[in-house]
Amino acid sequence: MSMRITLGRPDDMHLHLRDGAMLEAVLPETARHFARAIVMPNLVPPVVTGRDAAAYRARILAALPAGMAFEPLMTLYLTEATEAEDVAAAHAAGLIRAVKLYPAGATTNSQSGVRDFDRVRGVLERMAEIGLTLCVHGEVTDPEIDIFDREAVFIDRVLEPIRRATPGLRVVMEHVTTSDAVDYVRAGDETLAATITTHHLILNRNHILAGGIRPHYYCLPVAKRERHRLALRAAATGGETRFFLGTDSAPHPDSLKESACGCAGCFTATNTLPILAHVFEEEGALDRLEGFTSRHGAAFYGLAPNPGTVTLIRGEPVAFPARIETGAGPVTVFDPGFAVCWRVAG
Ligand code: DOR
Ligand code: ZN
């Protein structure tokens, strides 16, 4: 059956664009469909100061192909040396939309992140005062904690104490992967929200490990048990305004994924919207897709919805490219493992 649905032009509220040749190759994959994205600052070296963010923003805009419109929403990478004054000035200048907290060692390029959370208290207090959002990679790094438990433990050990100590701080718990996180966000007030990725709506841990190891399904936080995936699906498709799309599309060259020690990240920018349409259709929730992709995130960040629309058409199974070529080597496009019959018109 042919069908079409039209959405307000979407926002990706958590995206890795990288730099240089990789940036050039992956940026059009997002800008083709998305009007804006919250751009992660975990470059090497990271985007730490307002000056770094301005320079990175200029590089992104310079890499945008002629004729494409896209607004990068910049973030700063929180370190123990971050100065509250610099953060506040970048915010006042309209340069940044959020600050990203990586616990040191939690994920790709997080080694400059935070070890002692008391050391960033002053910055967090200032952010609460000025209404600037903290985006959180919510995993503890304690080697004693099983990797599948790291998100749930982070809520109790780190996130709840930070939120209690910093009333009013706006927090996005990024790429949630557990029912624990979904429940925590639901129980919170209007200062708390969560992003959900496309791939975590598809994958459970069996997909990564059963019948052979699938490096292109390895990301962080790692996909959990099936019951957690179902909780994420319910949160994403249920129309709740504090859950919205952040793809965490995270390109790595295939040589670094298909390796004895492979990098974490799924590259989903190319086919995210068709896969989401498939998921929302399966859940009988196509009427809620626009909220998830185009409304809830903007509202949380205090942004107007984008002008313009995208239309998705349902027809024959679509052959998405298996990989995109980049100057840094080929990057495999996320394969959901089932036929997708939706494509973006135009
Ligand atoms: O899978 C991931 N990849 N998770 C992250 O937190 C970082 C990201 C990356 O930068 O590659
Ligand atoms: Zn990320």
Coordinates of C-alpha atoms and ligand atoms in Angstrom, one line a residue:
M1 CA 0.0 0.0 0.0
S2 CA 1.4 3.4 -0.9
M3 CA 1.1 6.0 1.8
R4 CA 2.7 9.3 2.6
I5 CA 3.2 11.3 5.7
T6 CA 4.5 14.9 6.1
L7 CA 6.4 16.1 9.1
G8 CA 7.7 19.5 10.2
R9 CA 11.3 19.5 9.2
P10 CA 13.1 17.5 11.9
D11 CA 15.9 18.2 14.4
D12 CA 18.6 15.7 15.4
M13 CA 19.2 16.6 19.1
H14 CA 22.4 14.5 19.3
L15 CA 24.8 14.2 16.4
H16 CA 28.5 13.5 15.8
L17 CA 29.8 15.4 12.7
R18 CA 33.5 15.0 13.3
D19 CA 35.9 17.2 11.4
G20 CA 37.9 17.5 8.2
A21 CA 37.2 14.9 5.5
M22 CA 34.7 12.9 7.6
L23 CA 32.7 16.1 8.3
E24 CA 32.5 16.9 4.6
A25 CA 31.2 13.4 3.8
V26 CA 28.7 13.0 6.7
L27 CA 27.2 16.5 6.9
P28 CA 25.1 16.2 3.8
E29 CA 23.6 12.9 5.0
T30 CA 22.1 14.8 7.9
A31 CA 21.5 18.2 6.3
R32 CA 19.5 16.6 3.5
H33 CA 16.6 15.9 5.9
F34 CA 17.3 17.7 9.2
A35 CA 17.1 21.5 9.7
R36 CA 19.3 21.6 12.8
A37 CA 21.3 19.3 15.1
I38 CA 22.9 19.5 18.5
V39 CA 26.5 18.8 17.5
M40 CA 28.6 16.8 19.9
P41 CA 32.0 18.4 20.9
N42 CA 34.1 15.2 21.3
L43 CA 36.7 16.1 18.7
V44 CA 40.4 15.6 19.2
P45 CA 41.1 18.0 20.8
P46 CA 37.6 18.6 22.2
V47 CA 35.5 21.7 21.7
V48 CA 36.1 23.2 25.1
T49 CA 35.8 27.0 24.9
G50 CA 33.5 29.4 23.3
R51 CA 36.3 30.2 20.8
D52 CA 36.6 26.5 19.9
A53 CA 32.8 26.3 19.3
A54 CA 32.8 29.4 17.1
A55 CA 35.7 27.9 15.0
Y56 CA 34.1 24.5 14.8
R57 CA 30.7 26.1 13.7
A58 CA 32.5 28.0 11.0
R59 CA 34.2 24.7 9.7
I60 CA 30.7 23.0 9.7
L61 CA 29.2 25.8 7.7
A62 CA 32.1 25.9 5.3
A63 CA 31.6 22.1 4.7
L64 CA 27.9 22.5 3.9
P65 CA 27.3 21.9 0.2
A66 CA 25.9 24.9 -1.7
G67 CA 22.1 24.9 -1.7
M68 CA 21.7 23.0 1.6
A69 CA 20.4 24.8 4.7
F70 CA 21.4 23.5 8.1
E71 CA 21.9 25.1 11.5
P72 CA 24.5 23.5 13.8
L73 CA 23.5 23.9 17.4
M74 CA 26.8 24.0 19.2
T75 CA 27.9 22.5 22.5
L76 CA 30.9 22.7 24.8
Y77 CA 32.7 19.8 26.2
L78 CA 32.8 20.1 30.0
T79 CA 36.2 19.6 31.6
E80 CA 37.3 20.1 35.2
A81 CA 39.0 23.3 33.9
T82 CA 36.0 24.7 32.2
E83 CA 35.3 28.3 33.3
A84 CA 31.7 29.3 34.2
E85 CA 32.4 32.8 32.7
D86 CA 33.4 31.4 29.3
V87 CA 30.3 29.2 29.2
A88 CA 28.0 32.0 30.2
A89 CA 29.6 34.4 27.6
A90 CA 29.2 31.7 24.8
H91 CA 25.6 31.2 25.9
A92 CA 24.8 35.0 26.0
A93 CA 26.3 35.4 22.5
G94 CA 23.9 32.7 21.2
L95 CA 26.8 30.5 20.3
I96 CA 26.0 27.4 22.3
R97 CA 22.8 25.5 23.2
A98 CA 24.2 23.0 25.6
V99 CA 27.2 21.8 27.5
K100 CA 28.1 18.1 27.3
L101 CA 29.2 16.0 30.3
Y102 CA 31.3 13.0 29.5
P103 CA 32.5 11.0 32.5
A104 CA 36.2 10.6 31.8
G105 CA 36.8 7.3 29.9
A106 CA 33.1 6.6 29.3
T107 CA 33.3 6.6 25.5
T108 CA 35.0 7.9 22.3
N109 CA 37.3 10.8 23.0
S110 CA 36.1 11.2 26.6
Q111 CA 39.5 11.2 28.2
S112 CA 39.3 15.0 28.9
G113 CA 35.9 14.5 30.6
V114 CA 35.0 14.8 34.3
R115 CA 36.5 12.5 37.0
D116 CA 35.5 14.5 40.1
F117 CA 32.0 15.9 39.7
D118 CA 32.5 18.3 42.6
R119 CA 35.0 20.2 40.4
V120 CA 32.3 21.2 37.9
R121 CA 29.8 22.3 40.5
G122 CA 30.4 26.0 39.9
V123 CA 29.8 25.6 36.2
L124 CA 26.6 23.6 36.7
E125 CA 25.3 26.2 39.1
R126 CA 25.9 28.9 36.6
M127 CA 24.2 26.9 33.9
A128 CA 21.1 26.5 36.2
E129 CA 21.0 30.2 36.7
I130 CA 21.1 31.1 33.0
G131 CA 18.9 28.2 31.8
L132 CA 21.6 26.4 29.8
T133 CA 21.1 22.7 29.2
L134 CA 23.5 20.0 30.3
C135 CA 23.6 17.0 28.0
V136 CA 24.8 13.9 29.8
H137 CA 26.5 10.8 28.7
G138 CA 24.9 8.7 31.5
E139 CA 27.3 5.8 32.2
V140 CA 29.6 5.3 35.2
T141 CA 33.1 4.3 34.3
D142 CA 33.9 2.2 37.4
P143 CA 35.5 -1.0 36.1
E144 CA 33.7 -3.0 38.9
I145 CA 30.4 -2.1 37.3
D146 CA 29.2 -4.4 34.6
I147 CA 28.9 -2.6 31.2
F148 CA 25.2 -3.5 31.0
D149 CA 24.5 -1.9 34.4
R150 CA 26.5 1.3 33.9
E151 CA 23.5 3.5 32.9
A152 CA 21.3 2.4 35.7
V153 CA 24.1 2.9 38.3
F154 CA 24.9 6.4 36.8
I155 CA 21.4 7.6 37.7
D156 CA 21.8 6.7 41.4
R157 CA 25.5 7.6 41.8
V158 CA 25.9 10.7 39.6
L159 CA 22.8 12.1 38.0
E160 CA 20.4 12.2 40.9
P161 CA 23.0 13.8 43.2
I162 CA 23.9 16.4 40.6
R163 CA 20.2 17.3 40.0
R164 CA 19.5 17.4 43.7
A165 CA 22.5 19.7 44.3
T166 CA 21.7 22.0 41.4
P167 CA 17.9 22.8 41.4
G168 CA 16.7 24.1 38.1
L169 CA 19.5 22.6 36.1
R170 CA 18.1 21.6 32.7
V171 CA 19.3 18.1 31.8
V172 CA 19.0 15.9 28.8
M173 CA 19.9 12.3 29.5
E174 CA 21.4 11.3 26.2
H175 CA 20.8 8.1 24.2
V176 CA 18.9 6.3 27.0
T177 CA 19.1 2.5 26.7
T178 CA 17.2 1.2 29.8
S179 CA 13.8 1.1 31.3
D180 CA 15.5 2.5 34.4
A181 CA 16.4 5.7 32.5
V182 CA 12.9 5.9 30.9
D183 CA 11.3 5.6 34.4
Y184 CA 13.7 8.1 35.9
V185 CA 13.0 10.7 33.2
R186 CA 9.2 10.1 33.4
A187 CA 9.3 10.6 37.2
G188 CA 11.3 13.9 36.8
D189 CA 10.0 17.4 36.4
E190 CA 10.0 19.6 33.3
T191 CA 13.8 20.3 33.6
L192 CA 14.6 16.7 32.6
A193 CA 14.3 15.1 29.2
A194 CA 16.0 12.3 27.2
T195 CA 17.1 11.6 23.7
I196 CA 16.5 8.2 22.1
T197 CA 18.5 7.0 19.1
T198 CA 17.2 5.2 16.1
H199 CA 19.4 2.2 16.6
H200 CA 18.4 1.6 20.2
L201 CA 14.8 1.2 19.0
I202 CA 16.0 -1.7 16.8
L203 CA 18.8 -3.5 18.6
N204 CA 19.0 -5.5 21.7
R205 CA 22.2 -7.2 22.9
N206 CA 21.5 -10.4 21.0
H207 CA 21.8 -8.5 17.8
I208 CA 25.4 -7.6 18.7
L209 CA 26.6 -10.9 20.0
A210 CA 24.4 -13.9 19.0
G211 CA 25.5 -15.8 15.9
G212 CA 28.7 -13.7 15.4
I213 CA 30.0 -10.4 16.6
R214 CA 28.5 -7.4 14.7
P215 CA 30.9 -4.5 15.1
H216 CA 28.5 -2.1 13.3
Y217 CA 25.9 -2.7 16.1
Y218 CA 28.4 -1.8 18.8
C219 CA 27.8 1.6 20.3
L220 CA 27.8 3.2 23.7
P221 CA 25.8 2.9 25.8
V222 CA 25.7 -0.6 24.5
A223 CA 22.2 -2.0 23.6
K224 CA 20.6 -3.9 26.5
R225 CA 18.1 -6.7 26.9
E226 CA 14.9 -6.9 24.8
R227 CA 12.7 -5.6 27.7
H228 CA 14.7 -2.4 27.7
R229 CA 14.4 -2.0 23.9
L230 CA 10.6 -2.3 24.3
A231 CA 10.6 0.4 27.1
L232 CA 12.5 2.7 24.7
R233 CA 10.0 2.0 21.9
A234 CA 7.1 2.8 24.3
A235 CA 8.7 6.1 25.4
A236 CA 9.6 7.2 21.8
T237 CA 6.2 6.3 20.2
G238 CA 4.0 7.2 23.2
G239 CA 3.8 10.9 22.5
E240 CA 5.5 11.9 25.7
T241 CA 7.1 15.3 25.2
R242 CA 10.2 14.7 27.3
F243 CA 11.5 12.0 24.9
F244 CA 12.8 13.1 21.5
L245 CA 15.1 12.0 18.7
G246 CA 18.9 12.3 19.1
T247 CA 20.3 9.9 16.6
D248 CA 23.9 9.7 18.1
S249 CA 24.8 9.0 14.5
A250 CA 28.6 8.4 15.0
P251 CA 30.7 7.7 12.0
H252 CA 33.9 5.8 12.2
P253 CA 35.9 4.4 9.2
D254 CA 35.1 0.7 8.7
S255 CA 38.8 -0.1 9.4
L256 CA 38.3 1.2 13.0
K257 CA 35.0 -0.7 13.5
E258 CA 36.0 -4.0 12.0
S259 CA 39.0 -4.4 14.2
A260 CA 40.2 -6.4 17.2
C261 CA 39.3 -3.4 19.4
G262 CA 36.5 -1.7 17.4
C263 CA 35.2 1.8 18.0
A264 CA 31.7 2.5 19.4
G265 CA 29.2 4.1 17.1
C266 CA 26.4 3.4 14.6
F267 CA 26.1 5.6 11.5
T268 CA 22.4 6.2 11.0
A269 CA 22.2 9.7 9.4
T270 CA 21.5 8.3 6.0
N271 CA 18.4 6.2 6.7
T272 CA 17.2 7.4 10.1
L273 CA 13.9 8.9 9.1
P274 CA 12.7 5.9 7.0
I275 CA 13.7 3.5 9.8
L276 CA 11.8 5.6 12.3
A277 CA 8.7 5.7 10.1
H278 CA 8.9 1.9 10.0
V279 CA 9.1 1.7 13.8
F280 CA 6.3 4.2 14.4
E281 CA 4.1 2.4 11.8
E282 CA 4.8 -0.9 13.5
E283 CA 3.7 0.6 16.8
G284 CA 0.6 2.2 15.3
A285 CA 2.0 5.6 16.1
L286 CA 2.7 7.3 12.8
D287 CA 0.7 10.3 14.0
R288 CA 3.3 10.7 16.9
L289 CA 6.4 10.6 14.7
E290 CA 6.4 14.4 14.2
G291 CA 6.4 15.0 17.9
F292 CA 9.4 12.8 18.3
T293 CA 11.4 14.1 15.4
S294 CA 10.4 17.7 15.0
R295 CA 8.5 19.1 18.1
H296 CA 9.5 17.8 21.5
G297 CA 13.2 18.5 21.2
A298 CA 12.8 22.0 19.9
A299 CA 10.3 22.8 22.7
F300 CA 12.7 21.5 25.4
Y301 CA 15.5 23.6 24.0
G302 CA 13.2 26.7 23.7
L303 CA 13.5 26.8 19.9
A304 CA 10.7 27.5 17.4
P305 CA 9.7 24.6 15.3
N306 CA 11.5 24.6 11.9
P307 CA 9.7 26.1 8.9
G308 CA 9.3 23.6 6.0
T309 CA 8.5 19.9 6.0
V310 CA 9.8 16.5 4.9
T311 CA 7.5 13.9 3.3
L312 CA 8.0 10.2 3.8
I313 CA 6.5 7.8 1.2
R314 CA 5.8 4.2 1.8
G315 CA 6.2 1.9 -1.2
E316 CA 8.6 -0.9 -2.3
P317 CA 11.5 -1.9 -0.1
V318 CA 14.3 0.7 -0.4
A319 CA 17.9 -0.1 -1.1
F320 CA 19.9 2.3 1.1
P321 CA 23.6 2.5 0.4
A322 CA 25.6 -0.1 2.4
R323 CA 28.3 2.5 3.0
I324 CA 29.3 6.0 2.2
E325 CA 32.7 6.9 0.9
T326 CA 34.6 9.5 2.9
G327 CA 38.1 11.0 2.6
A328 CA 38.8 9.1 5.8
G329 CA 37.7 5.7 4.4
P330 CA 34.3 4.0 3.9
V331 CA 31.7 4.3 6.6
T332 CA 29.0 1.5 6.9
V333 CA 25.4 2.8 7.0
F334 CA 23.3 1.2 9.8
D335 CA 21.5 -1.9 8.5
P336 CA 18.3 -2.4 10.6
G337 CA 18.2 -6.1 9.5
F338 CA 14.7 -5.9 7.9
A339 CA 13.3 -4.4 4.8
V340 CA 12.3 -0.7 5.1
C341 CA 9.6 0.5 2.7
W342 CA 9.8 4.2 3.6
R343 CA 11.8 6.8 1.7
V344 CA 12.1 10.5 2.0
A345 CA 10.5 12.3 -1.0
G346 CA 12.5 14.6 -3.2
Ligands
DOR1 O1 28.6 4.9 20.3 C1 29.0 6.0 20.6 N1 29.8 6.7 19.7 N2 28.7 6.5 21.8 C2 29.2 7.6 22.2 O2 28.9 8.0 23.3 C3 30.2 8.4 21.4 C4 30.1 8.1 20.0 C5 31.3 8.5 19.1 O3 31.7 9.6 19.3 O4 31.8 7.7 18.3
ZN2 ZN 27.1 10.6 21.1

